[in-house]
Amino acid sequence: MASRARVRAPELVGAGGWLNTGGKELTLADFRGKITVLDFWTFCCINCLHVLDELRELEEQHRDTVVIVGVHSPKFVHEADHQAVVDAVARYEVHHPVLDDPELATWKQYAVRAWPTLVVIDPEGYVVAQHAGEGHAHAIARLVAELEAEHAAKGTLRRGDGPYVAPEPSTDDLTFPGKALRLPNGHFLVADSGHHSLVELAEDGETVVRRIGDGQRGLVDGTSPRFSEPQGLALLPAGGDHDVIVADTVNHALRGVRLADGSVTTLAGTGRQWWQGSATEGPAREVDLSSPWDVAWFDGRVWIAMAGVHQLWAYDPATGTVGVAAGTTNEGLVDGPAAEAWFAQPSGLAVSADGGTLWVADSETSALRFVSRETDGTTTVRTAVGTGLFDFGHRDGAAEQALLQHPLGVTVLPDGSVAVSDTYNHALRRFDPASGEVTTLATDLREPSGAVLVDDDIVVVESARHRLTRLRLPEEAVRVESVAHRTRRAATEVAPGALRLDVVFEAPSGQKLDERYGPSTRLLVSATPPELLLSGAGADSDLSRELVLSDAVAEGVLHVSAMAASCDDDPEIEYPACHVHQQDWGVPVKLVADGVRRLPLVLAGME
């Protein structure tokens, strides 16, 4: 067995304390004898949610030797609220201890640079591996098997139950509902995400008429269907086989519902998550999707907020095909032609009354964006409110200086303005395209994730209060004290001029980078503002690159996207299994004369 670097693991410290431990405060000493996997996550991050799902199998198969510990490390101000972390742990069915670290104390001690990051600690308390991004579950499983054998032989492995204590189950009719729509009969159909089902409510928004789905997580069609954390809903044009289309988020699928009998059919997606190199168009049931979060009928097709890959896709029921409609998979805020635009976890869609504009809640950039068809037939993406990945808050006024905080929903109002479910501000906001002004319609909502118009009222999905709340649309906006925030992550101080960027990647045990069919690695670099990078931008297959930073830019963000594919290293295997590891970093940087001249980012391995 190859020798490993042995670095003593820093203590686990978090001002918010521990969750899922029955009230017990834990230290690293409590995990001695176990293989510990630290999962640095934040609940806004779609990649973090993907990793939670990746870890479920490892967690089950090695329950007596492995302890997974979530270290919640917030990006947004709302995510530093302890109750919000409690809600998120319940919402995403996290079945392991979680340390609430609102001040990023443990994040800093472990020199973490990205959400998500996984750190493996051996039974003697030493860090043996670090992995950033998605796609590492197989590598960690191999490492765990090696550590089990090694420490069983040394007598340092302790088997038995871990410290997880399950919370009390919810008894509400709705649990963390996602979005809702109004049915032709006046009832509401709600994506009951926490119960993995759809619920039809009567006109009062409270009385349960029926439930579609048995409440168990799964991908099952028919009249006894199963979903996995469904979110977006949209009515389909009359005359088709299905009445409603559902963004079945964690199943990476679109489902069709026939209201007459509640039967469900999978319309798009394979149940597998899309990865770089996968098909981006084709027969809908043969193309992988990635965390579809909302759906809307626009321009003759079902448009999909594909949060998992920072794009908009479109499904055509007439041809049974699906494909990319806008976005590059790069995470950020860039306007322009649809094929060149950047999004960041688009999570809400709504269509203007005239059908000519698709409004988009772009959650990670805290932005309101829109897609429109130009007179020459091209499709363009523009931004109404928002500036980028790291600026957010609650500020009304002119759109160019207004701020939102991780909005998840949009609703077109009768006068053509747009109501924004400003999720992390617990507010309903309004953008008026005619005046270019942003106002606040209502506050004291709890994580609103969508809204539905009903006559002169608006019915808001209060996700963290597990209910629909009916509000009268106010004639005058609420006055709210303005606040502006930047991400809590400290900027990396770098020197202007030459900067060496190294993405560290070590193939998992028993695997190697496989170059038989071309390059197995990819590195894409850009910057905000673009003027920050004098040279070094663009894509290449080398995981190291020389950048040149301008001394005329005081601060900015380096956007780094890395991918590596590793395959079984055994010549006897005719068809080796291959795995994709990928991560996007948004690294805030501050240019100072004595700053560093090398920036290492760990994709997998040890720096």
XYZ file of C-alpha atoms in Angstrom:
607
model
C 0.000 0.000 0.000
C 1.413 3.405 -0.926
C 2.446 5.583 2.004
C 0.265 8.591 2.727
C 1.015 12.050 4.003
C 0.103 12.263 7.685
C -1.283 15.614 8.742
C -2.931 15.927 12.154
C -6.577 16.910 11.750
C -7.514 20.254 13.361
C -10.267 20.273 15.980
C -13.894 20.728 14.876
C -15.199 24.087 16.109
C -18.458 25.811 15.253
C -20.324 28.553 17.092
C -23.680 27.040 16.096
C -22.980 23.729 17.802
C -23.969 20.237 16.748
C -27.104 18.838 15.111
C -28.270 15.224 14.864
C -26.409 14.208 18.030
C -29.231 14.282 20.568
C -27.828 17.496 22.043
C -24.304 16.154 22.623
C -21.333 18.378 21.763
C -18.682 16.355 19.919
C -14.922 16.674 19.415
C -12.478 14.814 17.183
C -11.725 12.514 20.106
C -15.259 11.130 19.805
C -14.411 9.868 16.310
C -11.097 8.208 17.226
C -11.060 4.656 15.907
C -13.497 5.549 13.107
C -12.819 6.658 9.562
C -14.232 10.183 9.488
C -15.351 11.989 6.336
C -15.877 15.732 6.771
C -18.330 17.168 4.255
C -17.906 20.951 4.029
C -21.215 22.106 2.569
C -23.713 24.921 2.484
C -27.365 24.378 1.758
C -27.652 26.882 -1.104
C -25.129 24.918 -3.163
C -26.526 22.454 -5.710
C -23.181 20.654 -5.935
C -23.299 20.154 -2.162
C -26.749 18.606 -2.487
C -25.419 16.271 -5.174
C -22.641 15.161 -2.820
C -25.134 14.498 -0.018
C -26.809 12.022 -2.370
C -23.464 10.542 -3.465
C -22.552 9.827 0.156
C -25.759 7.986 1.080
C -24.530 4.591 -0.204
C -21.139 4.936 1.495
C -22.899 5.927 4.700
C -25.092 2.825 4.604
C -22.484 0.278 3.527
C -19.838 1.306 6.093
C -22.116 2.314 8.942
C -20.004 0.529 11.599
C -16.610 1.949 10.537
C -17.303 5.330 8.899
C -18.725 8.506 10.395
C -19.709 11.266 8.004
C -19.726 14.703 9.610
C -21.305 17.625 7.816
C -19.544 20.929 8.470
C -22.035 23.587 7.451
C -20.060 26.564 6.143
C -22.335 29.393 4.952
C -22.031 31.530 1.842
C -25.142 33.677 2.347
C -26.026 35.590 5.509
C -29.251 33.606 5.852
C -27.243 30.382 5.940
C -25.533 31.563 9.128
C -28.915 31.515 10.896
C -28.929 28.411 13.098
C -32.625 27.666 12.556
C -32.067 27.776 8.802
C -29.375 25.106 9.183
C -31.732 23.024 11.329
C -34.348 23.314 8.577
C -31.866 22.395 5.849
C -30.669 19.296 7.695
C -34.288 18.123 7.906
C -35.162 19.249 4.351
C -32.348 17.256 2.741
C -32.646 14.211 5.018
C -29.103 14.475 6.370
C -28.595 11.338 8.460
C -25.285 12.129 10.122
C -23.954 14.652 12.662
C -23.670 18.231 11.421
C -21.471 20.953 12.885
C -22.931 24.440 12.391
C -19.907 26.674 11.673
C -21.391 30.119 10.888
C -18.049 31.925 11.297
C -16.171 29.487 9.012
C -13.732 28.638 11.826
C -13.292 24.984 10.863
C -13.403 25.846 7.154
C -10.359 28.079 7.684
C -8.513 25.527 9.839
C -8.785 22.963 7.053
C -7.848 25.551 4.367
C -11.015 24.771 2.387
C -11.544 26.839 -0.768
C -14.715 25.456 -2.302
C -18.174 24.064 -1.655
C -18.359 21.089 -1.476
C -15.084 19.725 -0.103
C -14.614 16.283 1.441
C -11.789 15.566 3.890
C -10.960 12.013 5.010
C -9.491 11.495 8.496
C -8.069 8.101 9.493
C -8.893 6.334 12.794
C -5.787 7.828 14.429
C -6.862 11.396 13.683
C -4.749 12.208 10.621
C -5.973 13.816 7.387
C -5.263 11.422 4.522
C -7.182 12.888 1.576
C -9.082 15.930 0.365
C -11.544 16.101 -2.530
C -13.314 19.161 -3.924
C -16.474 19.010 -5.994
C -18.553 16.077 -7.173
C -17.856 12.551 -8.376
C -15.542 11.372 -5.600
C -17.738 8.782 -3.840
C -16.068 5.835 -5.592
C -12.593 7.148 -4.725
C -13.525 7.594 -1.079
C -15.071 4.095 -1.018
C -11.758 2.631 -2.242
C -9.826 4.629 0.333
C -12.198 3.540 3.090
C -11.659 -0.125 2.188
C -7.894 0.370 2.385
C -8.121 2.209 5.699
C -10.398 -0.481 7.150
C -7.866 -3.197 6.299
C -4.870 -1.147 7.443
C -6.301 -0.121 10.801
C -7.943 -3.463 11.529
C -4.479 -4.999 11.218
C -3.003 -2.300 13.497
C -5.784 -2.665 16.039
C -6.758 0.997 15.691
C -10.165 0.469 14.023
C -13.212 0.644 16.278
C -16.432 -0.861 14.955
C -19.916 -0.029 16.174
C -22.641 2.591 15.964
C -21.763 6.204 15.309
C -22.992 9.308 17.151
C -25.977 10.064 14.869
C -29.290 10.598 16.668
C -32.365 10.914 14.452
C -34.639 13.946 15.026
C -38.372 13.669 15.569
C -40.236 13.076 12.275
C -42.531 15.756 10.825
C -46.300 15.317 11.104
C -47.304 18.236 8.815
C -49.383 17.670 5.667
C -46.644 19.517 3.746
C -42.927 19.286 4.463
C -40.664 21.832 2.790
C -42.948 22.323 -0.230
C -41.147 23.569 -3.331
C -43.519 25.172 -5.823
C -47.226 25.227 -6.589
C -49.614 25.886 -9.441
C -53.335 26.576 -9.693
C -55.321 23.884 -11.445
C -58.231 24.614 -13.806
C -60.702 23.536 -11.072
C -59.358 26.202 -8.691
C -57.418 23.740 -6.551
C -53.665 23.933 -5.945
C -51.128 21.306 -6.899
C -48.085 21.489 -4.620
C -44.691 19.830 -4.954
C -44.386 18.387 -1.439
C -40.617 18.014 -1.702
C -40.004 16.723 1.809
C -42.591 13.964 1.343
C -41.386 13.096 -2.198
C -44.876 13.545 -3.588
C -47.428 15.940 -5.050
C -50.410 17.144 -3.024
C -53.658 18.544 -4.384
C -55.167 21.097 -1.997
C -58.666 22.569 -2.104
C -59.234 26.262 -2.887
C -58.549 27.171 0.748
C -54.916 26.084 0.248
C -55.094 23.839 3.316
C -57.500 20.928 2.834
C -55.823 17.880 1.311
C -57.841 16.472 -1.600
C -55.403 13.767 -2.644
C -51.735 12.835 -2.672
C -49.886 11.644 -5.778
C -46.969 9.522 -4.645
C -46.589 7.247 -1.623
C -44.124 9.477 0.240
C -41.111 7.237 -0.357
C -38.095 8.405 -2.349
C -37.899 6.649 -5.734
C -38.398 6.772 -9.507
C -41.574 4.797 -10.183
C -44.220 5.471 -12.835
C -47.882 4.465 -12.939
C -50.759 5.035 -10.540
C -48.550 4.331 -7.479
C -45.700 6.651 -8.388
C -42.619 7.752 -6.504
C -40.647 10.993 -6.758
C -37.463 12.321 -5.185
C -37.694 15.892 -3.900
C -39.868 17.282 -6.725
C -39.826 21.063 -7.196
C -41.192 22.852 -10.272
C -44.625 22.342 -11.839
C -46.194 23.613 -15.044
C -49.477 23.087 -16.877
C -49.092 21.601 -20.362
C -51.232 22.679 -23.334
C -54.559 20.887 -23.595
C -54.824 17.901 -25.886
C -51.743 15.988 -24.822
C -51.370 12.791 -22.826
C -50.417 14.685 -19.657
C -51.795 17.738 -17.886
C -48.844 18.725 -15.675
C -45.091 18.403 -16.017
C -42.949 18.047 -12.893
C -39.280 18.846 -12.317
C -38.367 15.731 -10.313
C -35.178 17.257 -9.027
C -33.184 14.545 -7.276
C -34.292 11.936 -9.815
C -32.804 14.179 -12.542
C -36.001 13.695 -14.529
C -39.152 15.315 -15.892
C -42.394 13.525 -15.055
C -45.805 13.896 -16.665
C -48.990 13.712 -14.571
C -52.484 12.871 -15.822
C -54.858 14.538 -13.378
C -57.849 12.318 -14.165
C -56.302 9.286 -12.470
C -53.058 10.624 -10.965
C -50.918 8.421 -13.185
C -47.299 9.480 -13.751
C -44.942 8.903 -16.682
C -41.251 9.740 -16.980
C -40.921 12.059 -19.982
C -37.254 13.043 -19.906
C -34.099 11.938 -18.152
C -32.573 8.568 -17.307
C -32.428 8.901 -13.530
C -28.678 9.494 -13.825
C -26.996 12.857 -13.292
C -25.529 14.660 -16.314
C -21.727 14.966 -16.377
C -19.353 16.823 -18.666
C -19.082 14.819 -21.882
C -22.650 13.516 -21.691
C -25.083 14.163 -24.528
C -26.606 17.652 -24.553
C -29.531 16.824 -26.844
C -31.432 13.856 -28.193
C -34.345 11.557 -27.380
C -35.604 12.797 -24.027
C -35.604 9.415 -22.266
C -31.981 8.779 -23.331
C -30.386 12.058 -22.212
C -29.168 12.603 -18.638
C -30.396 15.706 -16.777
C -29.000 17.430 -13.683
C -31.249 18.672 -10.877
C -34.067 20.278 -12.875
C -35.562 22.821 -10.447
C -38.410 24.470 -12.351
C -40.327 24.197 -15.620
C -42.387 26.601 -17.753
C -44.164 26.453 -21.127
C -42.352 29.030 -23.283
C -41.872 29.475 -27.018
C -43.637 26.198 -27.842
C -41.565 23.987 -25.518
C -41.118 23.179 -21.853
C -38.156 25.206 -20.628
C -36.216 23.756 -17.724
C -34.212 25.570 -15.050
C -31.365 23.033 -14.975
C -29.858 24.126 -11.676
C -27.290 21.331 -11.546
C -25.376 22.526 -14.620
C -26.200 26.262 -14.575
C -28.166 26.142 -17.821
C -31.650 26.336 -19.298
C -32.763 23.311 -21.293
C -35.932 22.706 -23.292
C -38.143 19.656 -23.764
C -40.334 19.309 -26.854
C -43.338 17.030 -26.209
C -44.143 16.891 -29.915
C -40.815 15.316 -30.865
C -39.942 13.738 -27.524
C -36.545 15.441 -27.517
C -34.614 17.509 -25.001
C -31.550 19.756 -25.279
C -29.659 22.796 -24.079
C -31.426 26.101 -24.765
C -29.143 28.590 -22.978
C -25.970 28.620 -20.914
C -22.496 27.103 -21.097
C -22.297 25.172 -17.745
C -19.947 27.896 -16.468
C -21.240 29.370 -13.203
C -21.592 33.129 -13.081
C -23.484 36.113 -14.461
C -22.790 36.811 -18.130
C -25.426 38.175 -20.512
C -25.590 37.884 -24.279
C -26.624 35.313 -26.887
C -28.233 32.281 -25.255
C -25.400 29.929 -26.185
C -22.815 32.205 -24.531
C -24.655 33.272 -21.364
C -23.660 32.127 -17.883
C -26.144 31.239 -15.155
C -25.699 30.121 -11.542
C -28.290 27.616 -10.348
C -31.376 28.924 -12.166
C -34.236 27.861 -9.905
C -37.426 29.685 -10.920
C -39.185 30.379 -14.228
C -42.217 32.444 -15.258
C -43.544 33.599 -18.630
C -44.826 37.096 -19.381
C -48.479 37.547 -20.284
C -47.647 38.107 -23.948
C -45.493 34.968 -24.011
C -42.441 36.857 -25.246
C -40.269 36.860 -22.127
C -39.081 34.089 -19.828
C -38.163 35.411 -16.385
C -35.486 33.494 -14.464
C -34.637 33.481 -10.762
C -30.883 32.881 -10.911
C -30.323 31.935 -7.301
C -26.539 31.824 -6.753
C -26.010 35.236 -8.359
C -29.010 36.603 -6.403
C -30.292 37.840 -9.733
C -33.438 38.279 -11.791
C -32.623 37.440 -15.405
C -34.776 37.145 -18.531
C -34.712 35.403 -21.888
C -36.322 36.974 -24.947
C -36.607 36.271 -28.641
C -35.099 39.022 -30.808
C -36.589 40.267 -34.084
C -33.902 38.395 -36.019
C -34.972 35.112 -34.390
C -32.055 34.814 -31.997
C -32.476 34.296 -28.249
C -30.803 36.662 -25.796
C -30.228 36.577 -22.025
C -30.203 39.805 -19.997
C -30.088 40.756 -16.319
C -32.718 42.953 -14.649
C -31.393 42.802 -11.064
C -28.120 41.418 -9.724
C -24.380 41.800 -10.154
C -22.643 38.473 -9.486
C -21.877 35.492 -7.291
C -20.725 37.306 -4.166
C -22.968 40.376 -3.838
C -26.371 40.084 -2.197
C -28.638 41.773 0.325
C -32.006 43.505 0.646
C -31.974 46.848 -1.108
C -34.853 48.471 -2.986
C -34.737 51.271 -5.549
C -33.250 51.451 -9.018
C -32.634 47.969 -10.404
C -28.960 48.591 -11.149
C -28.212 48.954 -7.440
C -30.981 46.783 -5.930
C -30.057 43.565 -4.145
C -31.725 40.180 -3.649
C -30.544 37.166 -1.642
C -30.767 33.727 -3.304
C -34.238 33.979 -4.901
C -35.894 30.711 -5.934
C -39.145 31.804 -7.573
C -40.691 34.314 -9.986
C -44.335 35.121 -10.692
C -45.659 37.510 -13.355
C -48.188 39.999 -11.942
C -51.247 41.374 -13.805
C -49.578 44.721 -14.550
C -46.571 43.029 -16.204
C -44.266 43.447 -13.247
C -42.559 40.451 -11.653
C -42.876 39.181 -8.085
C -39.665 37.558 -6.869
C -39.700 34.989 -4.092
C -36.608 36.415 -2.399
C -35.942 33.261 -0.457
C -33.065 34.089 1.880
C -34.491 37.542 2.648
C -37.804 35.903 3.681
C -39.544 38.423 1.437
C -41.645 38.916 -1.657
C -40.079 41.552 -3.905
C -41.322 43.270 -7.072
C -39.478 44.389 -10.198
C -41.270 46.790 -12.522
C -39.799 46.686 -16.055
C -41.540 49.966 -16.911
C -39.874 52.007 -14.162
C -36.807 49.866 -13.542
C -37.599 49.947 -9.798
C -37.402 47.185 -7.203
C -39.717 47.302 -4.170
C -40.719 44.980 -1.328
C -44.268 43.603 -1.302
C -44.154 41.538 1.900
C -41.765 40.426 4.617
C -41.854 37.892 7.462
C -42.225 34.981 5.077
C -40.070 31.932 5.813
C -37.959 30.870 2.827
C -40.579 31.573 0.135
C -39.819 29.426 -2.902
C -42.662 30.247 -5.285
C -46.013 32.028 -5.600
C -49.306 31.706 -7.476
C -51.749 34.453 -8.468
C -55.370 34.054 -7.376
C -57.498 37.027 -8.461
C -56.195 40.040 -6.499
C -54.256 37.853 -4.069
C -50.976 36.032 -4.266
C -50.472 32.644 -2.627
C -46.885 32.180 -1.471
C -45.195 28.837 -0.848
C -43.563 29.328 2.548
C -41.243 26.383 2.293
C -39.704 26.525 5.773
C -43.138 27.039 7.387
C -44.541 24.058 5.462
C -47.591 25.895 4.153
C -49.211 28.101 1.523
C -49.836 31.674 2.684
C -52.404 33.897 0.968
C -51.616 37.616 0.792
C -53.470 40.588 -0.635
C -51.297 42.275 -3.239
C -50.526 45.602 -1.560
C -51.191 48.920 -3.221
C -48.044 50.321 -1.637
C -44.735 48.585 -1.046
C -43.337 47.865 2.404
C -40.442 50.047 3.527
C -37.410 47.944 4.441
C -34.064 49.146 5.758
C -31.440 48.528 3.097
C -28.659 46.026 3.760
C -25.880 44.846 1.493
C -23.588 41.861 2.002
C -20.542 40.200 0.558
C -19.736 36.530 0.934
C -18.159 35.632 4.290
C -15.237 33.988 2.535
C -12.021 35.962 2.910
C -10.409 37.001 -0.364
C -7.093 35.368 -1.255
C -4.343 37.978 -1.452
C -2.427 37.518 -4.691
C 0.307 39.568 -6.300
C -0.317 41.300 -9.629
C 1.607 39.829 -12.528
C 2.431 36.147 -12.871
C 0.326 33.705 -10.841
C 0.808 29.946 -11.050
C -2.508 28.054 -10.896
C -2.194 24.378 -9.947
C -5.191 22.070 -9.741
C -4.067 19.102 -7.659
C -5.459 15.750 -8.780
C -4.402 12.259 -7.763
C -6.286 9.365 -9.343
C -7.994 7.050 -6.829
C -6.246 3.869 -5.767
C -6.390 1.317 -8.574
C -7.179 3.917 -11.223
C -5.251 6.148 -13.596
C -5.848 8.986 -16.003
C -6.778 7.261 -19.249
C -5.543 9.060 -22.379
C -6.510 6.348 -24.909
C -9.372 8.402 -26.321
C -7.885 11.849 -25.879
C -7.231 14.181 -22.925
C -8.802 13.053 -19.664
C -8.475 16.417 -17.929
C -9.900 19.867 -18.619
C -9.221 23.272 -17.085
C -11.263 26.380 -17.852
C -10.284 29.770 -16.397
C -11.973 33.168 -16.573
C -12.354 36.213 -14.338
C -14.789 38.837 -13.133
C -14.137 41.512 -14.180
C -12.557 40.102 -17.368
C -9.896 42.829 -17.183
C -8.414 41.072 -14.132
C -6.825 38.435 -16.404
C -4.256 39.776 -18.839
C -3.485 36.240 -20.006
C -4.299 32.659 -19.089
C -8.049 32.673 -19.746
C -9.719 29.919 -21.714
C -9.784 26.122 -21.844
C -6.970 23.581 -22.044
C -6.247 20.025 -20.919
C -3.325 20.851 -18.582
C -4.308 21.176 -14.913
C -1.586 23.780 -14.318
C -1.442 27.192 -15.942
C 0.470 30.461 -15.782
C -1.885 33.393 -15.326
C -1.029 37.078 -15.554
C -3.112 39.406 -13.365
C -3.552 43.102 -14.059
C -2.222 45.618 -11.533
C -5.020 47.979 -12.596
C -7.723 45.846 -10.916
C -7.899 45.931 -7.115
C -10.067 42.848 -6.593
C -12.180 40.332 -8.449
C -13.060 36.674 -8.787
C -11.137 33.931 -10.567
C -13.519 31.353 -12.029
C -11.825 27.964 -12.316
C -13.530 24.828 -13.621
C -11.614 21.533 -13.564
C -12.517 18.037 -14.688
C -10.566 14.780 -14.556
C -11.649 11.312 -15.682
C -9.937 8.281 -14.146
C -10.348 4.641 -15.171
C -9.471 1.212 -13.747
C -5.728 0.584 -14.015
C -5.835 -3.116 -14.867
C -4.882 -4.342 -18.370
C -6.955 -7.490 -17.812
C -10.186 -5.464 -17.690
C -11.549 -5.194 -21.232
C -13.994 -2.384 -20.407
C -12.543 -0.432 -17.466
C -14.912 1.574 -15.308
C -14.314 5.305 -15.535
C -15.362 8.100 -13.205
C -15.574 11.860 -13.675
C -14.380 14.253 -10.956
C -15.284 17.895 -11.378
C -15.439 21.157 -9.474
C -16.050 24.839 -10.130
C -14.238 27.341 -7.926
C -15.121 31.000 -7.610
C -12.052 32.347 -5.815
C -12.350 35.947 -4.540
C -8.945 37.575 -4.896
C -7.447 40.837 -3.700
C -4.371 42.157 -5.448
C -1.571 43.296 -3.143
C 2.137 43.722 -3.791
C 3.201 41.027 -1.305
C 0.458 38.548 -2.236
C 1.068 34.928 -3.165
C 2.248 33.950 -6.632
C 0.908 30.406 -6.598
C -2.719 29.336 -6.177
C -3.204 25.604 -5.464
C -6.719 24.160 -5.709
C -7.220 20.551 -4.628
C -9.549 18.537 -6.842
C -8.456 15.240 -5.260
C -5.437 14.309 -3.165
C -3.216 16.224 -0.791
C -1.405 19.495 -1.423
